[in-house]
PDB file of C-alpha atoms in Angstrom:
ATOM      1  CA  MET A   1      53.767 182.655  81.778  1.00 51.00           C
ATOM      2  CA  THR A   2      53.731 186.366  82.173  1.00 50.00           C
ATOM      3  CA  GLY A   3      53.685 189.039  84.803  1.00 52.00           C
ATOM      4  CA  THR A   4      52.495 191.770  82.478  1.00 42.00           C
ATOM      5  CA  ASP A   5      50.345 190.181  79.777  1.00 45.00           C
ATOM      6  CA  GLU A   6      46.988 191.951  79.512  1.00 45.00           C
ATOM      7  CA  SER A   7      45.244 188.959  77.912  1.00 47.00           C
ATOM      8  CA  THR A   8      42.761 186.878  79.834  1.00 52.00           C
ATOM      9  CA  ASP A   9      43.759 183.512  78.358  1.00 61.00           C
ATOM     10  CA  ASP A  10      42.722 180.949  80.962  1.00 65.00           C
ATOM     11  CA  ASP A  11      46.048 179.128  80.479  1.00 75.00           C
ATOM     12  CA  SER A  12      48.174 182.240  81.114  1.00 88.00           C
ATOM     13  CA  LEU A  13      49.825 182.607  84.497  1.00 94.00           C
ATOM     14  CA  PHE A  14      49.845 186.103  85.936  1.00 96.00           C
ATOM     15  CA  VAL A  15      52.975 186.095  88.088  1.00 97.00           C
ATOM     16  CA  LEU A  16      52.502 187.659  91.522  1.00 97.00           C
ATOM     17  CA  SER A  17      55.543 186.514  93.463  1.00 97.00           C
ATOM     18  CA  ALA A  18      58.410 184.043  93.503  1.00 98.00           C
ATOM     19  CA  VAL A  19      60.638 182.363  96.078  1.00 98.00           C
ATOM     20  CA  LEU A  20      63.632 180.086  96.007  1.00 98.00           C
ATOM     21  CA  LEU A  21      63.483 176.497  97.186  1.00 98.00           C
ATOM     22  CA  THR A  22      67.133 175.522  97.544  1.00 98.00           C
ATOM     23  CA  PRO A  23      69.144 173.926 100.370  1.00 97.00           C
ATOM     24  CA  ALA A  24      70.439 177.360 101.448  1.00 96.00           C
ATOM     25  CA  GLN A  25      67.286 179.403 100.827  1.00 96.00           C
ATOM     26  CA  PHE A  26      63.824 177.961 101.245  1.00 97.00           C
ATOM     27  CA  PRO A  27      60.644 179.132 102.976  1.00 96.00           C
ATOM     28  CA  SER A  28      61.426 177.817 106.454  1.00 95.00           C
ATOM     29  CA  VAL A  29      57.727 177.915 107.294  1.00 94.00           C
ATOM     30  CA  LEU A  30      57.505 174.723 105.188  1.00 96.00           C
ATOM     31  CA  GLY A  31      59.955 172.640 107.202  1.00 97.00           C
ATOM     32  CA  ASP A  32      63.077 172.313 109.329  1.00 98.00           C
ATOM     33  CA  ASP A  33      65.233 171.403 106.328  1.00 98.00           C
ATOM     34  CA  PHE A  34      65.297 171.329 102.530  1.00 98.00           C
ATOM     35  CA  PRO A  35      63.969 167.755 102.090  1.00 98.00           C
ATOM     36  CA  GLU A  36      61.078 168.480 104.463  1.00 98.00           C
ATOM     37  CA  ALA A  37      60.200 171.683 102.603  1.00 98.00           C
ATOM     38  CA  CYS A  38      60.264 169.831  99.277  1.00 98.00           C
ATOM     39  CA  ALA A  39      58.092 167.052 100.696  1.00 97.00           C
ATOM     40  CA  ALA A  40      55.509 169.643 101.752  1.00 96.00           C
ATOM     41  CA  LEU A  41      55.097 170.450  98.048  1.00 97.00           C
ATOM     42  CA  GLY A  42      55.346 166.883  96.822  1.00 96.00           C
ATOM     43  CA  LEU A  43      58.670 167.601  95.104  1.00 97.00           C
ATOM     44  CA  GLU A  44      61.839 165.530  95.008  1.00 97.00           C
ATOM     45  CA  ALA A  45      64.674 167.024  97.060  1.00 97.00           C
ATOM     46  CA  TYR A  46      66.706 167.909  93.966  1.00 95.00           C
ATOM     47  CA  GLU A  47      70.008 169.274  95.321  1.00 93.00           C
ATOM     48  CA  ARG A  48      70.186 172.222  92.917  1.00 95.00           C
ATOM     49  CA  GLY A  49      66.732 173.240  94.070  1.00 97.00           C
ATOM     50  CA  TYR A  50      63.835 174.990  92.397  1.00 98.00           C
ATOM     51  CA  GLY A  51      62.371 178.373  91.763  1.00 98.00           C
ATOM     52  CA  LEU A  52      58.731 178.673  92.824  1.00 98.00           C
ATOM     53  CA  VAL A  53      56.569 181.039  90.794  1.00 98.00           C
ATOM     54  CA  LEU A  54      53.244 181.961  92.405  1.00 98.00           C
ATOM     55  CA  GLY A  55      50.431 183.386  90.323  1.00 97.00           C
ATOM     56  CA  GLN A  56      46.883 183.152  88.998  1.00 97.00           C
ATOM     57  CA  ASP A  57      45.525 181.781  85.775  1.00 96.00           C
ATOM     58  CA  GLY A  58      42.926 183.578  83.655  1.00 95.00           C
ATOM     59  CA  THR A  59      40.117 182.337  85.877  1.00 96.00           C
ATOM     60  CA  GLY A  60      41.789 183.676  89.008  1.00 97.00           C
ATOM     61  CA  ALA A  61      42.826 180.237  90.272  1.00 97.00           C
ATOM     62  CA  ARG A  62      45.966 180.014  92.407  1.00 97.00           C
ATOM     63  CA  TRP A  63      48.916 178.089  90.970  1.00 97.00           C
ATOM     64  CA  THR A  64      52.469 177.420  92.081  1.00 98.00           C
ATOM     65  CA  VAL A  65      54.869 176.537  89.273  1.00 98.00           C
ATOM     66  CA  ALA A  66      58.156 174.859  90.194  1.00 98.00           C
ATOM     67  CA  VAL A  67      60.961 175.413  87.688  1.00 98.00           C
ATOM     68  CA  ASP A  68      64.515 174.102  87.635  1.00 97.00           C
ATOM     69  CA  ASP A  69      65.973 177.385  86.338  1.00 97.00           C
ATOM     70  CA  VAL A  70      66.862 178.695  89.789  1.00 97.00           C
ATOM     71  CA  SER A  71      69.089 181.486  88.498  1.00 96.00           C
ATOM     72  CA  LEU A  72      66.273 182.993  86.423  1.00 97.00           C
ATOM     73  CA  VAL A  73      64.014 183.206  89.471  1.00 97.00           C
ATOM     74  CA  ALA A  74      66.842 184.502  91.702  1.00 96.00           C
ATOM     75  CA  VAL A  75      67.534 187.365  89.281  1.00 96.00           C
ATOM     76  CA  ALA A  76      63.847 188.335  89.260  1.00 97.00           C
ATOM     77  CA  ILE A  77      63.650 188.317  93.066  1.00 97.00           C
ATOM     78  CA  ALA A  78      66.802 190.449  93.327  1.00 96.00           C
ATOM     79  CA  ALA A  79      65.374 192.973  90.854  1.00 97.00           C
ATOM     80  CA  TRP A  80      62.052 193.190  92.692  1.00 96.00           C
ATOM     81  CA  ASP A  81      63.838 193.616  96.033  1.00 95.00           C
ATOM     82  CA  CYS A  82      65.608 196.642  94.526  1.00 95.00           C
ATOM     83  CA  GLY A  83      62.296 198.122  93.385  1.00 95.00           C
ATOM     84  CA  MET A  84      62.952 197.372  89.723  1.00 95.00           C
ATOM     85  CA  GLU A  85      60.490 195.960  87.233  1.00 93.00           C
ATOM     86  CA  HIS A  86      61.379 192.544  85.894  1.00 94.00           C
ATOM     87  CA  ASP A  87      59.364 190.199  83.711  1.00 94.00           C
ATOM     88  CA  LEU A  88      59.617 186.658  85.045  1.00 95.00           C
ATOM     89  CA  SER A  89      58.662 184.305  82.221  1.00 93.00           C
ATOM     90  CA  PRO A  90      60.272 180.865  82.658  1.00 93.00           C
ATOM     91  CA  ASP A  91      60.558 178.681  79.574  1.00 93.00           C
ATOM     92  CA  GLU A  92      58.005 175.866  79.603  1.00 93.00           C
ATOM     93  CA  ARG A  93      60.883 173.396  79.243  1.00 95.00           C
ATOM     94  CA  THR A  94      62.082 174.374  82.722  1.00 96.00           C
ATOM     95  CA  VAL A  95      58.734 173.618  84.379  1.00 97.00           C
ATOM     96  CA  VAL A  96      58.991 170.667  86.764  1.00 97.00           C
ATOM     97  CA  ALA A  97      55.474 170.800  88.211  1.00 97.00           C
ATOM     98  CA  ALA A  98      52.379 172.999  88.204  1.00 96.00           C
ATOM     99  CA  LEU A  99      50.765 172.702  91.635  1.00 97.00           C
ATOM    100  CA  PRO A 100      47.317 174.025  92.519  1.00 97.00           C
ATOM    101  CA  GLY A 101      47.211 176.512  95.372  1.00 97.00           C
ATOM    102  CA  TRP A 102      49.890 178.586  97.077  1.00 98.00           C
ATOM    103  CA  PRO A 103      52.158 177.296  99.874  1.00 97.00           C
ATOM    104  CA  LEU A 104      52.608 180.841 101.198  1.00 96.00           C
ATOM    105  CA  ALA A 105      50.131 183.588 101.981  1.00 94.00           C
ATOM    106  CA  LEU A 106      50.020 186.436  99.445  1.00 95.00           C
ATOM    107  CA  ALA A 107      48.307 189.761 100.009  1.00 93.00           C
ATOM    108  CA  VAL A 108      48.229 190.670  96.298  1.00 93.00           C
ATOM    109  CA  ALA A 109      46.071 189.638  93.348  1.00 95.00           C
ATOM    110  CA  ALA A 110      46.213 190.066  89.596  1.00 94.00           C
ATOM    111  CA  PRO A 111      44.000 192.897  88.278  1.00 94.00           C
ATOM    112  CA  GLY A 112      41.168 192.318  85.862  1.00 94.00           C
ATOM    113  CA  ILE A 113      40.486 188.692  86.722  1.00 95.00           C
ATOM    114  CA  PRO A 114      38.445 186.968  89.458  1.00 96.00           C
ATOM    115  CA  ALA A 115      39.722 186.981  93.034  1.00 96.00           C
ATOM    116  CA  PRO A 116      42.270 184.306  94.006  1.00 97.00           C
ATOM    117  CA  HIS A 117      40.727 180.893  94.642  1.00 96.00           C
ATOM    118  CA  ASP A 118      41.747 177.270  94.482  1.00 96.00           C
ATOM    119  CA  PRO A 119      41.272 175.694  91.066  1.00 94.00           C
ATOM    120  CA  GLU A 120      38.468 173.232  90.493  1.00 89.00           C
ATOM    121  CA  PRO A 121      39.586 169.588  90.270  1.00 84.00           C
ATOM    122  CA  GLU A 122      39.893 168.181  86.772  1.00 75.00           C
ATOM    123  CA  PRO A 123      37.274 165.568  85.809  1.00 66.00           C
ATOM    124  CA  GLY A 124      38.105 162.274  87.481  1.00 60.00           C
ATOM    125  CA  GLU A 125      40.472 163.789  90.059  1.00 58.00           C
ATOM    126  CA  ASP A 126      37.884 163.336  92.793  1.00 57.00           C
ATOM    127  CA  ASP A 127      38.169 159.580  92.349  1.00 53.00           C
ATOM    128  CA  ILE A 128      40.326 157.521  94.672  1.00 52.00           C
ATOM    129  CA  GLY A 129      43.972 158.109  93.850  1.00 56.00           C
ATOM    130  CA  GLY A 130      43.256 161.512  92.322  1.00 62.00           C
ATOM    131  CA  ALA A 131      45.277 164.702  92.577  1.00 68.00           C
ATOM    132  CA  ARG A 132      46.558 165.984  95.901  1.00 79.00           C
ATOM    133  CA  PRO A 133      44.661 168.832  97.621  1.00 92.00           C
ATOM    134  CA  PRO A 134      45.653 172.387  96.671  1.00 96.00           C
ATOM    135  CA  LEU A 135      48.617 173.851  98.495  1.00 97.00           C
ATOM    136  CA  ALA A 136      47.801 176.093 101.434  1.00 96.00           C
ATOM    137  CA  PRO A 137      49.969 178.133 103.823  1.00 94.00           C
ATOM    138  CA  PRO A 138      50.747 176.454 107.165  1.00 92.00           C
ATOM    139  CA  ASP A 139      48.623 177.626 110.068  1.00 90.00           C
ATOM    140  CA  THR A 140      50.569 180.290 111.951  1.00 88.00           C
ATOM    141  CA  THR A 141      47.715 181.602 114.092  1.00 90.00           C
ATOM    142  CA  GLU A 142      48.882 179.496 117.038  1.00 93.00           C
ATOM    143  CA  TRP A 143      52.383 178.772 118.277  1.00 96.00           C
ATOM    144  CA  GLY A 144      53.956 175.726 116.674  1.00 96.00           C
ATOM    145  CA  SER A 145      56.801 174.660 114.412  1.00 97.00           C
ATOM    146  CA  ALA A 146      55.873 177.014 111.569  1.00 96.00           C
ATOM    147  CA  GLN A 147      55.507 180.015 113.873  1.00 96.00           C
ATOM    148  CA  ARG A 148      58.748 179.131 115.654  1.00 97.00           C
ATOM    149  CA  ARG A 149      60.726 179.060 112.385  1.00 97.00           C
ATOM    150  CA  LEU A 150      59.120 182.305 111.206  1.00 96.00           C
ATOM    151  CA  GLY A 151      60.128 183.893 114.502  1.00 96.00           C
ATOM    152  CA  ALA A 152      63.751 182.872 113.999  1.00 97.00           C
ATOM    153  CA  ASP A 153      63.697 184.271 110.463  1.00 96.00           C
ATOM    154  CA  GLU A 154      62.326 187.571 111.761  1.00 96.00           C
ATOM    155  CA  ILE A 155      65.105 187.850 114.350  1.00 97.00           C
ATOM    156  CA  ALA A 156      67.687 187.281 111.602  1.00 97.00           C
ATOM    157  CA  LEU A 157      66.130 190.063 109.525  1.00 96.00           C
ATOM    158  CA  GLN A 158      65.845 192.457 112.485  1.00 96.00           C
ATOM    159  CA  TRP A 159      69.024 191.458 114.295  1.00 96.00           C
ATOM    160  CA  GLU A 160      70.087 194.930 115.431  1.00 94.00           C
ATOM    161  CA  ALA A 161      66.669 195.688 116.920  1.00 94.00           C
ATOM    162  CA  TRP A 162      66.568 192.384 118.804  1.00 93.00           C
ATOM    163  CA  ARG A 163      70.149 192.874 120.003  1.00 92.00           C
ATOM    164  CA  ALA A 164      69.327 196.342 121.327  1.00 92.00           C
ATOM    165  CA  GLN A 165      66.278 194.958 123.122  1.00 88.00           C
ATOM    166  CA  PHE A 166      68.366 192.205 124.705  1.00 85.00           C
ATOM    167  CA  ASP A 167      71.006 194.707 125.855  1.00 83.00           C
ATOM    168  CA  SER A 168      68.306 196.871 127.434  1.00 80.00           C
ATOM    169  CA  GLU A 169      66.715 193.922 129.235  1.00 76.00           C
ATOM    170  CA  ASP A 170      70.124 192.672 130.364  1.00 69.00           C
ATOM    171  CA  GLU A 171      71.035 196.078 131.797  1.00 69.00           C
ATOM    172  CA  GLN A 172      67.735 196.157 133.660  1.00 66.00           C
ATOM    173  CA  ARG A 173      68.312 192.655 135.014  1.00 67.00           C
ATOM    174  CA  ARG A 174      71.783 193.581 136.242  1.00 66.00           C
ATOM    175  CA  ALA A 175      70.409 196.758 137.816  1.00 61.00           C
ATOM    176  CA  ASP A 176      67.762 194.697 139.608  1.00 57.00           C
ATOM    177  CA  VAL A 177      70.448 192.309 140.883  1.00 59.00           C
ATOM    178  CA  ASP A 178      72.588 195.226 142.096  1.00 54.00           C
ATOM    179  CA  SER A 179      69.575 196.743 143.826  1.00 58.00           C
ATOM    180  CA  THR A 180      68.845 193.440 145.560  1.00 55.00           C
ATOM    181  CA  GLU A 181      72.455 193.090 146.665  1.00 54.00           C
ATOM    182  CA  ASP A 182      72.445 196.652 148.026  1.00 54.00           C
ATOM    183  CA  ALA A 183      69.295 195.868 149.989  1.00 55.00           C
ATOM    184  CA  ASP A 184      70.914 192.672 151.297  1.00 57.00           C
ATOM    185  CA  GLY A 185      73.930 194.716 152.370  1.00 57.00           C
ATOM    186  CA  GLU A 186      71.735 197.080 154.329  1.00 56.00           C
ATOM    187  CA  ARG A 187      70.084 194.119 156.083  1.00 54.00           C
ATOM    188  CA  ASP A 188      73.547 192.722 156.841  1.00 56.00           C
ATOM    189  CA  ALA A 189      74.375 195.945 158.662  1.00 53.00           C
ATOM    190  CA  ASP A 190      71.274 195.358 160.773  1.00 55.00           C
ATOM    191  CA  GLY A 191      72.508 191.894 161.684  1.00 53.00           C
ATOM    192  CA  ASP A 192      70.843 189.657 159.034  1.00 51.00           C
ATOM    193  CA  PRO A 193      72.655 186.316 159.523  1.00 44.00           C
ATOM    194  CA  GLU A 194      71.840 184.974 156.028  1.00 43.00           C
ATOM    195  CA  GLY A 195      73.137 188.109 154.325  1.00 41.00           C
ATOM    196  CA  ALA A 196      76.265 187.954 156.487  1.00 38.00           C
ATOM    197  CA  ARG A 197      77.054 184.538 154.999  1.00 40.00           C
ATOM    198  CA  GLY A 198      77.086 186.131 151.512  1.00 41.00           C
ATOM    199  CA  GLU A 199      74.032 184.404 150.062  1.00 41.00           C
ATOM    200  CA  LYS A 200      72.846 185.979 146.773  1.00 36.00           C
ATOM    201  CA  SER A 201      69.844 185.852 144.484  1.00 38.00           C
ATOM    202  CA  GLU A 202      69.661 182.886 142.125  1.00 37.00           C
ATOM    203  CA  PRO A 203      70.649 183.662 138.493  1.00 37.00           C
ATOM    204  CA  ASP A 204      68.035 183.676 135.737  1.00 43.00           C
ATOM    205  CA  PRO A 205      68.088 180.082 134.415  1.00 37.00           C
ATOM    206  CA  THR A 206      67.277 181.128 130.835  1.00 45.00           C
ATOM    207  CA  ARG A 207      70.169 183.562 130.533  1.00 49.00           C
ATOM    208  CA  ASP A 208      73.878 183.469 129.906  1.00 49.00           C
ATOM    209  CA  SER A 209      76.078 185.671 132.017  1.00 45.00           C
ATOM    210  CA  GLY A 210      77.688 187.179 128.929  1.00 46.00           C
ATOM    211  CA  PRO A 211      81.444 187.400 128.382  1.00 40.00           C
ATOM    212  CA  GLY A 212      82.202 185.343 131.438  1.00 35.00           C
ATOM    213  CA  GLY A 213      80.230 182.275 130.392  1.00 42.00           C
ATOM    214  CA  PRO A 214      76.876 180.712 131.240  1.00 43.00           C
ATOM    215  CA  ASP A 215      74.983 180.863 134.477  1.00 48.00           C
ATOM    216  CA  ILE A 216      72.435 178.046 134.623  1.00 55.00           C
ATOM    217  CA  LEU A 217      71.127 177.447 131.099  1.00 78.00           C
ATOM    218  CA  HIS A 218      67.502 176.611 130.391  1.00 90.00           C
ATOM    219  CA  GLU A 219      67.059 172.843 130.031  1.00 94.00           C
ATOM    220  CA  GLY A 220      65.728 173.270 126.495  1.00 95.00           C
ATOM    221  CA  VAL A 221      68.711 175.420 125.550  1.00 96.00           C
ATOM    222  CA  ARG A 222      71.060 172.730 126.857  1.00 95.00           C
ATOM    223  CA  ARG A 223      69.255 170.154 124.699  1.00 97.00           C
ATOM    224  CA  VAL A 224      69.566 172.332 121.592  1.00 97.00           C
ATOM    225  CA  LEU A 225      73.275 172.957 122.141  1.00 97.00           C
ATOM    226  CA  LYS A 226      73.813 169.228 122.575  1.00 97.00           C
ATOM    227  CA  GLU A 227      71.964 168.472 119.329  1.00 98.00           C
ATOM    228  CA  LEU A 228      73.983 171.130 117.514  1.00 98.00           C
ATOM    229  CA  HIS A 229      77.199 169.465 118.658  1.00 98.00           C
ATOM    230  CA  GLY A 230      75.683 166.233 117.339  1.00 98.00           C
ATOM    231  CA  TYR A 231      75.325 167.848 113.906  1.00 98.00           C
ATOM    232  CA  LEU A 232      79.115 168.228 113.847  1.00 97.00           C
ATOM    233  CA  GLU A 233      79.568 164.495 114.391  1.00 97.00           C
ATOM    234  CA  SER A 234      76.749 163.270 112.133  1.00 96.00           C
ATOM    235  CA  PRO A 235      75.703 165.635 109.308  1.00 94.00           C
ATOM    236  CA  PRO A 236      72.012 166.601 109.525  1.00 97.00           C
ATOM    237  CA  PRO A 237      69.590 166.654 106.572  1.00 97.00           C
ATOM    238  CA  LEU A 238      70.489 169.170 103.885  1.00 97.00           C
ATOM    239  CA  GLY A 239      69.519 172.706 104.858  1.00 97.00           C
ATOM    240  CA  ARG A 240      69.230 172.135 108.609  1.00 98.00           C
ATOM    241  CA  VAL A 241      72.217 174.458 109.071  1.00 98.00           C
ATOM    242  CA  ARG A 242      72.438 177.544 106.857  1.00 98.00           C
ATOM    243  CA  SER A 243      74.959 180.370 106.732  1.00 98.00           C
ATOM    244  CA  GLY A 244      74.048 183.799 105.386  1.00 96.00           C
ATOM    245  CA  PHE A 245      75.685 187.180 105.022  1.00 95.00           C
ATOM    246  CA  ALA A 246      76.115 189.562 107.966  1.00 96.00           C
ATOM    247  CA  PRO A 247      77.938 192.884 108.402  1.00 94.00           C
ATOM    248  CA  ALA A 248      81.610 193.213 109.297  1.00 94.00           C
ATOM    249  CA  GLY A 249      82.574 189.896 107.745  1.00 94.00           C
ATOM    250  CA  ALA A 250      80.453 187.852 110.156  1.00 97.00           C
ATOM    251  CA  ARG A 251      77.960 185.153 109.197  1.00 97.00           C
ATOM    252  CA  MET A 252      74.296 184.891 110.127  1.00 98.00           C
ATOM    253  CA  MET A 253      73.627 181.315 111.202  1.00 98.00           C
ATOM    254  CA  ARG A 254      70.245 179.586 111.058  1.00 98.00           C
ATOM    255  CA  ALA A 255      69.753 176.070 112.302  1.00 98.00           C
ATOM    256  CA  ASP A 256      66.664 174.009 113.026  1.00 98.00           C
ATOM    257  CA  GLY A 257      65.855 170.694 114.602  1.00 98.00           C
ATOM    258  CA  PRO A 258      62.953 168.772 116.096  1.00 97.00           C
ATOM    259  CA  GLY A 259      61.079 171.380 118.130  1.00 97.00           C
ATOM    260  CA  TRP A 260      63.702 174.135 118.033  1.00 98.00           C
ATOM    261  CA  SER A 261      65.279 176.898 115.969  1.00 98.00           C
ATOM    262  CA  LEU A 262      68.519 178.804 116.420  1.00 98.00           C
ATOM    263  CA  VAL A 263      69.574 182.144 114.954  1.00 98.00           C
ATOM    264  CA  ALA A 264      73.013 183.574 115.701  1.00 98.00           C
ATOM    265  CA  ARG A 265      75.790 185.772 114.413  1.00 98.00           C
ATOM    266  CA  THR A 266      79.274 184.321 114.447  1.00 97.00           C
ATOM    267  CA  ASP A 267      80.601 187.513 116.075  1.00 96.00           C
ATOM    268  CA  ASP A 268      77.787 187.859 118.589  1.00 96.00           C
ATOM    269  CA  ILE A 269      75.262 185.921 120.672  1.00 96.00           C
ATOM    270  CA  ALA A 270      72.568 183.391 119.742  1.00 97.00           C
ATOM    271  CA  TYR A 271      68.822 183.143 120.226  1.00 97.00           C
ATOM    272  CA  ILE A 272      66.867 179.908 120.574  1.00 98.00           C
ATOM    273  CA  LEU A 273      63.142 179.357 120.079  1.00 98.00           C
ATOM    274  CA  LEU A 274      61.370 176.207 121.278  1.00 98.00           C
ATOM    275  CA  ASP A 275      58.047 174.625 120.429  1.00 97.00           C
ATOM    276  CA  ASP A 276      57.685 173.953 124.163  1.00 96.00           C
ATOM    277  CA  GLU A 277      58.118 177.636 125.057  1.00 96.00           C
ATOM    278  CA  PRO A 278      55.423 179.554 123.137  1.00 97.00           C
ATOM    279  CA  ASN A 279      56.418 183.078 122.084  1.00 95.00           C
ATOM    280  CA  GLU A 280      59.628 182.945 124.119  1.00 96.00           C
ATOM    281  CA  VAL A 281      63.043 183.925 122.749  1.00 96.00           C
ATOM    282  CA  LEU A 282      65.905 182.505 124.824  1.00 96.00           C
ATOM    283  CA  PRO A 283      69.246 184.319 124.452  1.00 94.00           C
ATOM    284  CA  VAL A 284      72.580 182.516 124.763  1.00 95.00           C
ATOM    285  CA  GLY A 285      75.568 184.754 125.540  1.00 92.00           C
ATOM    286  CA  ARG A 286      78.921 184.172 123.879  1.00 91.00           C
ATOM    287  CA  GLY A 287      80.873 182.831 126.810  1.00 91.00           C
ATOM    288  CA  PRO A 288      83.904 180.679 125.915  1.00 93.00           C
ATOM    289  CA  GLU A 289      82.082 177.914 124.004  1.00 94.00           C
ATOM    290  CA  LEU A 290      79.507 179.546 121.707  1.00 96.00           C
ATOM    291  CA  PRO A 291      82.041 181.134 119.302  1.00 97.00           C
ATOM    292  CA  LYS A 292      83.719 177.772 118.722  1.00 97.00           C
ATOM    293  CA  LEU A 293      80.374 176.063 118.138  1.00 98.00           C
ATOM    294  CA  LEU A 294      79.201 178.691 115.639  1.00 98.00           C
ATOM    295  CA  GLU A 295      82.514 178.584 113.779  1.00 98.00           C
ATOM    296  CA  ALA A 296      82.268 174.810 113.487  1.00 98.00           C
ATOM    297  CA  LEU A 297      78.659 174.955 112.324  1.00 98.00           C
ATOM    298  CA  ASP A 298      79.628 177.480 109.661  1.00 98.00           C
ATOM    299  CA  THR A 299      81.987 174.919 108.159  1.00 97.00           C
ATOM    300  CA  ILE A 300      79.156 172.421 107.564  1.00 97.00           C
ATOM    301  CA  ALA A 301      76.450 174.935 106.680  1.00 98.00           C
ATOM    302  CA  VAL A 302      75.056 175.435 103.186  1.00 97.00           C
ATOM    303  CA  ARG A 303      75.400 178.932 101.730  1.00 96.00           C
ATOM    304  CA  PRO A 304      73.471 180.906  99.111  1.00 91.00           C
ATOM    305  CA  PHE A 305      74.944 180.713  95.644  1.00 74.00           C
TER     306      PHE A 305
END
């Protein structure tokens, strides 16, 4: 394997990218947890995980090579993230599987060889019981589980921007409520009997009232919070709850379940995404209960090594 070799040996792998497939760090687009992500690639859920090396052979065919030397791949990814050159060349003895295709979409290609394409089946593989189809990225063009998990990942990466947007929307909502109450007060002065009894606008059922606790939570949010409490009583599959780094000593929490994803900071609020609510992000304010729940989840979460 090589990322820099100029030869056009058909058996060479021109490395284009790499990702980790471990309980704490795996492409969430592949599944709600580590075993599900491994199953998507036909790999055993080996607890120490894998490094996935994505590249092209000399004919331009797409290949994904799973290796058990996770540290080697992690070092390469860290170097690339810092803008440094790094030659990722895993020893052949560390190769667990060479899988045709790519499980993730790549916008790059190796120079000097044919454009990326799926490899042709080996003779006899078209027979019954032959090789599995080439890997392909999950469809994210329409809202579904893959898109929902990607959305949660994006919020985690852009937390400050999402938090600022939520604060702005919350201020506008409160201003709208105040405006409505002022208008009600004016009607009261004119003798409005309903306003005189102190009736107010109904709270937004998808929101939390903030420091004072929840208003009326969205039914789907209630279900997710209940399932999260269930994780504390009966441990979920490995990787369903993950804890990452965050500023100021906090932790960035990611959790998934059937039809839902949660992203939260232990010192802040949470956001929930649901398969049943396309393109919607439902915020959950801290209130008195969320901090305790996040702290408890952090104790059972897996963390990057």
